XYZ file of C-alpha atoms in Angstrom:
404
model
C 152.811 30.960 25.883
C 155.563 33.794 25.640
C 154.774 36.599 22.910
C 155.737 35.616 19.686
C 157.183 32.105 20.170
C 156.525 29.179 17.945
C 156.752 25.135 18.400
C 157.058 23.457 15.538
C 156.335 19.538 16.209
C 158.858 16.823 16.858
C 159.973 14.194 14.524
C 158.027 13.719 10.952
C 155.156 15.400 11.572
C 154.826 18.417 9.288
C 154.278 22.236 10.364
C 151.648 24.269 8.112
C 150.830 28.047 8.061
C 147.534 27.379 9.744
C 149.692 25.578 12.653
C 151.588 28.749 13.027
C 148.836 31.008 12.821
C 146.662 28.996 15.666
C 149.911 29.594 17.839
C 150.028 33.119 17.274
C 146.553 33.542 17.909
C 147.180 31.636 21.315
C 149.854 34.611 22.038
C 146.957 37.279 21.977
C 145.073 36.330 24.709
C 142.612 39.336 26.232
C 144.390 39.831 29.821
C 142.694 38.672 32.533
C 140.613 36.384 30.151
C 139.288 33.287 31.910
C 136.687 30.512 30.841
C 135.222 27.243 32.705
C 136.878 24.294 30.429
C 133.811 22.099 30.911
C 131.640 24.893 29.281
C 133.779 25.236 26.028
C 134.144 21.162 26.345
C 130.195 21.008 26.063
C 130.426 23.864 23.522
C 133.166 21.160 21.426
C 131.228 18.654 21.941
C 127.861 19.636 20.651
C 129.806 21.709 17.343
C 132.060 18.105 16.720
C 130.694 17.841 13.318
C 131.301 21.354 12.167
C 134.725 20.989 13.916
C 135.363 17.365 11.929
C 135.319 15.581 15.239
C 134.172 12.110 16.267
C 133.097 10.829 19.345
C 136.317 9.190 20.073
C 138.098 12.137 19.474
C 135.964 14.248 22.224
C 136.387 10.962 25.230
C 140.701 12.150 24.196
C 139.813 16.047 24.731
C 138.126 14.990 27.648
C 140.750 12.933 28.720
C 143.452 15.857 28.126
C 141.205 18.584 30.022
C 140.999 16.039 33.142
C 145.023 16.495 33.553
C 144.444 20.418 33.770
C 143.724 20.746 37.739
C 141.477 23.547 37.572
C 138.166 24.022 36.077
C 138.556 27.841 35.257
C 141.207 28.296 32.133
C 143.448 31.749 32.659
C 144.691 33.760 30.468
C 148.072 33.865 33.337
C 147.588 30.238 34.227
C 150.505 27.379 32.499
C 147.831 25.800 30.129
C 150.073 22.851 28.867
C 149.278 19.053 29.962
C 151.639 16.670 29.604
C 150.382 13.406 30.244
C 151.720 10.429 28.790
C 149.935 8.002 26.033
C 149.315 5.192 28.697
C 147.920 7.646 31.205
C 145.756 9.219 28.830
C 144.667 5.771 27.320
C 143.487 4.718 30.830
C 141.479 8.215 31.098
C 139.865 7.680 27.634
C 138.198 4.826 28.773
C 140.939 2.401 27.387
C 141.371 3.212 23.690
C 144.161 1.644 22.009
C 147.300 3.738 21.371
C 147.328 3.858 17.182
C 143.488 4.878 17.913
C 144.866 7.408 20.201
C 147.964 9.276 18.107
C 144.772 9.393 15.228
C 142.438 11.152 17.572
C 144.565 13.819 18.863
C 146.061 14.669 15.142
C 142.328 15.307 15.146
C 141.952 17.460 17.804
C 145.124 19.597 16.636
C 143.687 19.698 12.933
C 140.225 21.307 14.475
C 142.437 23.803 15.793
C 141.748 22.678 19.465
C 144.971 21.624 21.014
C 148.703 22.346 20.145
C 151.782 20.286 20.130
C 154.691 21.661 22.350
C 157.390 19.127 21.508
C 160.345 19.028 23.846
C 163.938 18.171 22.263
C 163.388 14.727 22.288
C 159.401 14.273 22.050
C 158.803 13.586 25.736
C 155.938 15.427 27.376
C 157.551 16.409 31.131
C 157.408 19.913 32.849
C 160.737 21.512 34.427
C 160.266 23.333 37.290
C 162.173 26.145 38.684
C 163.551 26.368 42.603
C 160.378 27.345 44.095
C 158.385 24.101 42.265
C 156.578 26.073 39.963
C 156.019 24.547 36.298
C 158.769 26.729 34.735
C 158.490 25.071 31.275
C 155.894 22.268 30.172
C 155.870 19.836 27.219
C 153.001 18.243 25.860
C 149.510 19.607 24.749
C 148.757 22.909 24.456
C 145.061 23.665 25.468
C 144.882 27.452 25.692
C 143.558 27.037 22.099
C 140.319 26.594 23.954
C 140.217 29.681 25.828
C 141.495 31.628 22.873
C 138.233 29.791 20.633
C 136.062 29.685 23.700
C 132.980 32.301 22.242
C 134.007 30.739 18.839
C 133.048 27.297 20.253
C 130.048 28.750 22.139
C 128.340 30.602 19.145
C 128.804 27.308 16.565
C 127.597 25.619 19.330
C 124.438 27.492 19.603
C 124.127 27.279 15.512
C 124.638 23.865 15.467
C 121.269 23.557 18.110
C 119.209 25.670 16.491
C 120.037 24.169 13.048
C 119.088 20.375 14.773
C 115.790 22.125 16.646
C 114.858 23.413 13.164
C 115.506 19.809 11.541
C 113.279 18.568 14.141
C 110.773 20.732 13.498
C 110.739 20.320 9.995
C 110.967 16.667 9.911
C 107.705 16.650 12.591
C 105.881 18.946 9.962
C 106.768 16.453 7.144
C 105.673 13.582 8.726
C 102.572 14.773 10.290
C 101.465 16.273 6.064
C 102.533 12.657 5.012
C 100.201 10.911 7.373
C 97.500 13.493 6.887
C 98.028 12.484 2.906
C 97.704 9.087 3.259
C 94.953 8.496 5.402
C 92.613 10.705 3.324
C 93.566 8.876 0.557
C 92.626 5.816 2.409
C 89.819 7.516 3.746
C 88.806 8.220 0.156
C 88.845 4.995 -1.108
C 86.962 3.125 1.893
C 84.603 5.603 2.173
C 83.999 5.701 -1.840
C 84.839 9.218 -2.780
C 84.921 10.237 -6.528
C 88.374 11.327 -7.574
C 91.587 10.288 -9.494
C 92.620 8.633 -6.262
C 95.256 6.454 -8.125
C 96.594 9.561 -9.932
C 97.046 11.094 -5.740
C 98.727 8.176 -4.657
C 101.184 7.842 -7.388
C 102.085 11.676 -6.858
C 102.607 10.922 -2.949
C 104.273 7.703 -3.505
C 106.983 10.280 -6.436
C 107.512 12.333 -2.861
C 108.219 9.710 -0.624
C 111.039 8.458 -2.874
C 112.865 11.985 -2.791
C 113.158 11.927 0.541
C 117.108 10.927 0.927
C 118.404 8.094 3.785
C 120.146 11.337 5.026
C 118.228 13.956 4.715
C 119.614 17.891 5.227
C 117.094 20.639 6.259
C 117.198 22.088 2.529
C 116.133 18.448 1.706
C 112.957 18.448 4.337
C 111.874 21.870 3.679
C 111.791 21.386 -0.155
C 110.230 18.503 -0.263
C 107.619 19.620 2.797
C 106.038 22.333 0.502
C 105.582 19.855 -1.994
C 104.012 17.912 0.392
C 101.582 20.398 1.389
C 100.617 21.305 -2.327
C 99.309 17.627 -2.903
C 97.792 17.830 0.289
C 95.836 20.940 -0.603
C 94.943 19.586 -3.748
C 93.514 16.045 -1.509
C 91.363 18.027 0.088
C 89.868 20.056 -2.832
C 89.310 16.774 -4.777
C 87.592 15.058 -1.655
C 85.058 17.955 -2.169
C 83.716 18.468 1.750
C 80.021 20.010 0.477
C 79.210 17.411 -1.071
C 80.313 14.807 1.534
C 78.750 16.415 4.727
C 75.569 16.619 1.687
C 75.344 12.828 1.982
C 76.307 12.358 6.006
C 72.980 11.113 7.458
C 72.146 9.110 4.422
C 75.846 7.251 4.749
C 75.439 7.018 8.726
C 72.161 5.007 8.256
C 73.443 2.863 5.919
C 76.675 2.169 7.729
C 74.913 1.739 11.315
C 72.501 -1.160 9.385
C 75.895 -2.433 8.025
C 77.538 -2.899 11.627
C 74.201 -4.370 12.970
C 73.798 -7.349 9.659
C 77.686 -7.639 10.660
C 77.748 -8.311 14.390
C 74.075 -10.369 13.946
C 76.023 -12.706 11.311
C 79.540 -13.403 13.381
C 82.616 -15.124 11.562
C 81.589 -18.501 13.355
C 78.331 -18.894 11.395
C 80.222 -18.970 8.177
C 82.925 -21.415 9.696
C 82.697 -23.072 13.364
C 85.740 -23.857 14.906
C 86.999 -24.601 18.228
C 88.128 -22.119 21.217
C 91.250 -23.977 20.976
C 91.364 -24.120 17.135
C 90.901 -20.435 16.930
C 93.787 -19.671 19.673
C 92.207 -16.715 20.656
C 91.908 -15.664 24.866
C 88.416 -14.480 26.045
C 89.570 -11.074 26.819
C 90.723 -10.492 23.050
C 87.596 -11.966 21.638
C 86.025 -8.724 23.722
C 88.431 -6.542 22.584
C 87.867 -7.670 18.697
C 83.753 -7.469 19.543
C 84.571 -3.593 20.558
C 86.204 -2.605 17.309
C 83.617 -1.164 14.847
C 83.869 -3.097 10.823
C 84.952 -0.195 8.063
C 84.357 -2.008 4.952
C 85.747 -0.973 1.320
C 82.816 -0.194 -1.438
C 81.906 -4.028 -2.442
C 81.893 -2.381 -6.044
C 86.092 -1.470 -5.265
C 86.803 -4.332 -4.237
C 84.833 -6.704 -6.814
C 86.479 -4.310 -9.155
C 90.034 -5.222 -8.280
C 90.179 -8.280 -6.490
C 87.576 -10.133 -9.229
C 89.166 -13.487 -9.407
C 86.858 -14.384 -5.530
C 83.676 -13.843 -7.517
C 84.408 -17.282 -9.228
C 84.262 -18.835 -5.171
C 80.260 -16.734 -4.811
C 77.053 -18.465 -5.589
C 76.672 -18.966 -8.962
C 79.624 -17.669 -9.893
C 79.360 -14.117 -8.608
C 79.114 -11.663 -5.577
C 76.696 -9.115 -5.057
C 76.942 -8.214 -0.976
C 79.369 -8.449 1.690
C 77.764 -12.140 3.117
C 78.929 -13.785 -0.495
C 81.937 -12.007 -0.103
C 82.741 -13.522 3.389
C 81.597 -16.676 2.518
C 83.758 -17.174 -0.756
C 86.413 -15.967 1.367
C 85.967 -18.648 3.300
C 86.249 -21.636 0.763
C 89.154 -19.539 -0.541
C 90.722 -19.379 2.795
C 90.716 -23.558 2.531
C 92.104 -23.761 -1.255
C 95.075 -21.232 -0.173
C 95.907 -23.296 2.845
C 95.138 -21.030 5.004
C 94.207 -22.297 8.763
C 91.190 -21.174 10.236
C 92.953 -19.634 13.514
C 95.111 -17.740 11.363
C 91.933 -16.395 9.253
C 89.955 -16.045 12.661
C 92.536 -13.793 13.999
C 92.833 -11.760 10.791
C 89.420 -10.950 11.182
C 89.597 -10.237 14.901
C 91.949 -7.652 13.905
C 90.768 -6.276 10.887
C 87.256 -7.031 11.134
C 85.065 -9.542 9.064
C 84.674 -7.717 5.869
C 88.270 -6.776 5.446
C 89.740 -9.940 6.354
C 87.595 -10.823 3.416
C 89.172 -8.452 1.312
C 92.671 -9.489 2.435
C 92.097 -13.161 1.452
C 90.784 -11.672 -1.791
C 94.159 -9.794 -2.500
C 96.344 -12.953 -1.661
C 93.892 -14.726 -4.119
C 94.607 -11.919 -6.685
C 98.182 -12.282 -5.960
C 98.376 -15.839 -5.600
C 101.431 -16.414 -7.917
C 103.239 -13.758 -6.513
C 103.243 -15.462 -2.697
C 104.565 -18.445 -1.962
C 102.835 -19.156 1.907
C 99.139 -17.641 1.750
C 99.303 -18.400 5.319
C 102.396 -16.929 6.443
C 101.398 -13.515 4.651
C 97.943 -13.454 6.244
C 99.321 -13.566 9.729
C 101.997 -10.662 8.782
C 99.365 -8.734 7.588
C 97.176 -9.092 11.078
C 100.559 -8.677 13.054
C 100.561 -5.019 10.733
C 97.505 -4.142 10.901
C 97.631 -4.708 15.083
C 100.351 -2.525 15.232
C 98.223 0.172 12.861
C 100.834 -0.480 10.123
C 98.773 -2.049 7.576
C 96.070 -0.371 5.241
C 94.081 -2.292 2.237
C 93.597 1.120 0.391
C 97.336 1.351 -0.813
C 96.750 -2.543 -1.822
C 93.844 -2.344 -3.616
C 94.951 0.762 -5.765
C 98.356 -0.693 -6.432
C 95.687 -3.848 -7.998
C 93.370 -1.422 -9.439
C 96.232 0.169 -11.229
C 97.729 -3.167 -11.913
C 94.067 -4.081 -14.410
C 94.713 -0.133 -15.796
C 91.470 0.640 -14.285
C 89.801 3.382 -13.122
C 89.377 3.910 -9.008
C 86.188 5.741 -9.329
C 84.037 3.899 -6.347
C 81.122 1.834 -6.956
C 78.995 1.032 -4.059
């Protein structure tokens, strides 16, 4: 572009001050000052937000730059394309022409591309005697060259803003899943603590977090995160834990043998073909070791199944499982459906499940349907009874202090 020369555009369309100033800025190219126009494409392309461009708009610049012959753009070079809409259209992969005219008014907005309107509108190039361009009309692209470390440094902001999102987001998620599954732990395990009180300050947390978050939003809400996780751990109270280790392995290793010496089929035969279940994922179910909740918990919030025990009450884990059973019948629940709930979840909490339903009973309207949800969670490690059986705990305004 010749030193001090301005273009204002062609029919309706307005000129601004910050139309004119672009072009100026285009006149004050460093001599000798070259860039490769795939670079400072890349460099558009990953700053398109900052620069208020869309996807379609970068397939157009795309389209524009692949009418320029040469990769390198020169300060001395004739940096005006004039292709015309149906030609472009065909480069950007087809897009309609009113979707077109939008997407460059884009690109000239951002401060990308310039309009140099001939007399009439038409984008040609006259050329002198020897066939050089002597004067072009159409799109301007030595904006590009003129922005080109511009484009580079947002470029480089724009990454190492999205790396530090990434980073941030990983830290959030990995505090929220070390929250909740000490909580869980917690309550299976039987820890003393205000364990309701934790969840309901985790649960406050997880509802700041917006659809959309923005790093601000992740790091604020991250250290927040890490406070209640702190405070988790002081409550769960380690000493006395690791105090109590041998006397809780005992009892759990005679738990797992009085489990796998009284199988589910004891309490209810059914049929290999009843129970829809293959050989090798009867194994697999065998190999996974039963975590039970505190009976006390459980009784504790769940205590409509101790009407279904003998005598009208349950006092171990056998009553439990077999008033699950007779429940599992009244709710309409098929046996394969409870067999596989237990192959995935293990006897004892496929007991508790059946207890929740029971507890919940007006509140479902297929028993049966829910159940096999909950095994097709709880396959996919998606499913947890702690959350449950606090949310029913809290439900009775009880306390979640374990009983064994």
């Amino acid at each position: 572009m010749e030193d001090g020369q301005v273009s204002t555009p062609f029919g309706r369309r307005p000129v601004t001050l910050a139309l004119v100033k672009r072009q100026i800025a285009t006149t004050k190219i460093k001599q000798g000052k070259t860039a490769d126009k795939w670079k400072v494409f890349r460099d558009a392309s990953e700053a398109r937000e900052t620069l208020g461009l869309q996807d379609r708009s970068l397939a157009v610049l795309d389209a524009l730059l692949s009418f320029y012959p040469e990769n390198e753009l020169r300060q001395d070079a004739q940096l005006v394309v004039f292709p015309s809409n149906i030609q472009l259209s065909i480069r950007a992969h087809g897009i309609a022409g009113a979707t077109l005219r939008r997407h460059l008014a884009l690109l000239v907005e951002a401060g990308l591309i310039i309009r140099k309107d001939s007399a009439n509108g038409k984008r040609y190039a006259r050329k002198d005697e020897d066939g050089s361009i002597e004067h072009a009309y159409g799109f301007d692209i030595s904006p590009l060259l003129t922005r080109a470390e511009e484009l580079a440094l947002l470029a480089q902001q724009v990454a190492a803003e999205r790396l530090a999102f990434r980073r941030e987001k990983e830290a959030l998620t990995i505090c929220r899943r070390d929250i909740r599954k000490l909580i869980s732990a917690a309550l299976e395990e039987g820890a003393v603590g205000d364990w309701v009180r934790m969840e309901e300050r985790y649960l406050d947390l997880v509802r700041r977090i917006p659809r959309n978050p923005t790093l601000n939003d992740l790091r604020n809400i991250a250290a927040d995160m890490s406070v209640l996780r702190q405070d988790v751990l002081k409550l769960l109270n380690f000493e006395d834990i690791s105090a109590n280790t041998s006397t809780n392995d005992a009892h759990n290793e005679r738990h797992v043998q009085n489990s796998n010496t009284n199988p589910l089929n004891e309490l209810e035969p059914s049929s290999e073909k009843e129970q829809g279940a293959k050989p090798s994922e009867k194994k697999r179910a065998e190999s996974v070791p039963i975590k039970a909740f505190p009976i006390g918990l459980v009784l504790r919030a769940c205590p409509e199944i101790s009407n279904y025990g003998p005598d009208g009450k349950i006092s171990n884990w056998r009553e439990l499982m077999t008033a699950a059973v007779v429940v599992r019948s009244m709710l309409g629940v098929s046996p394969s459906a409870y067999q596989e709930a237990c192959e995935a979840m293990g006897p004892e909490n496929a007991a508790v499940t059946i207890a929740c339903i029971l507890e919940r009973g007006g509140h479902i309207n297929s028993p049966g349907g829910y159940l096999r949800d909950l095994t097709n969670r709880a396959k996919r490690g998606e499913f947890s009874l702690g959350p449950v059986l606090m949310a029913l705990l809290r439900a009775a305004g009880q306390s979640d202090k374990a009983t064994g």
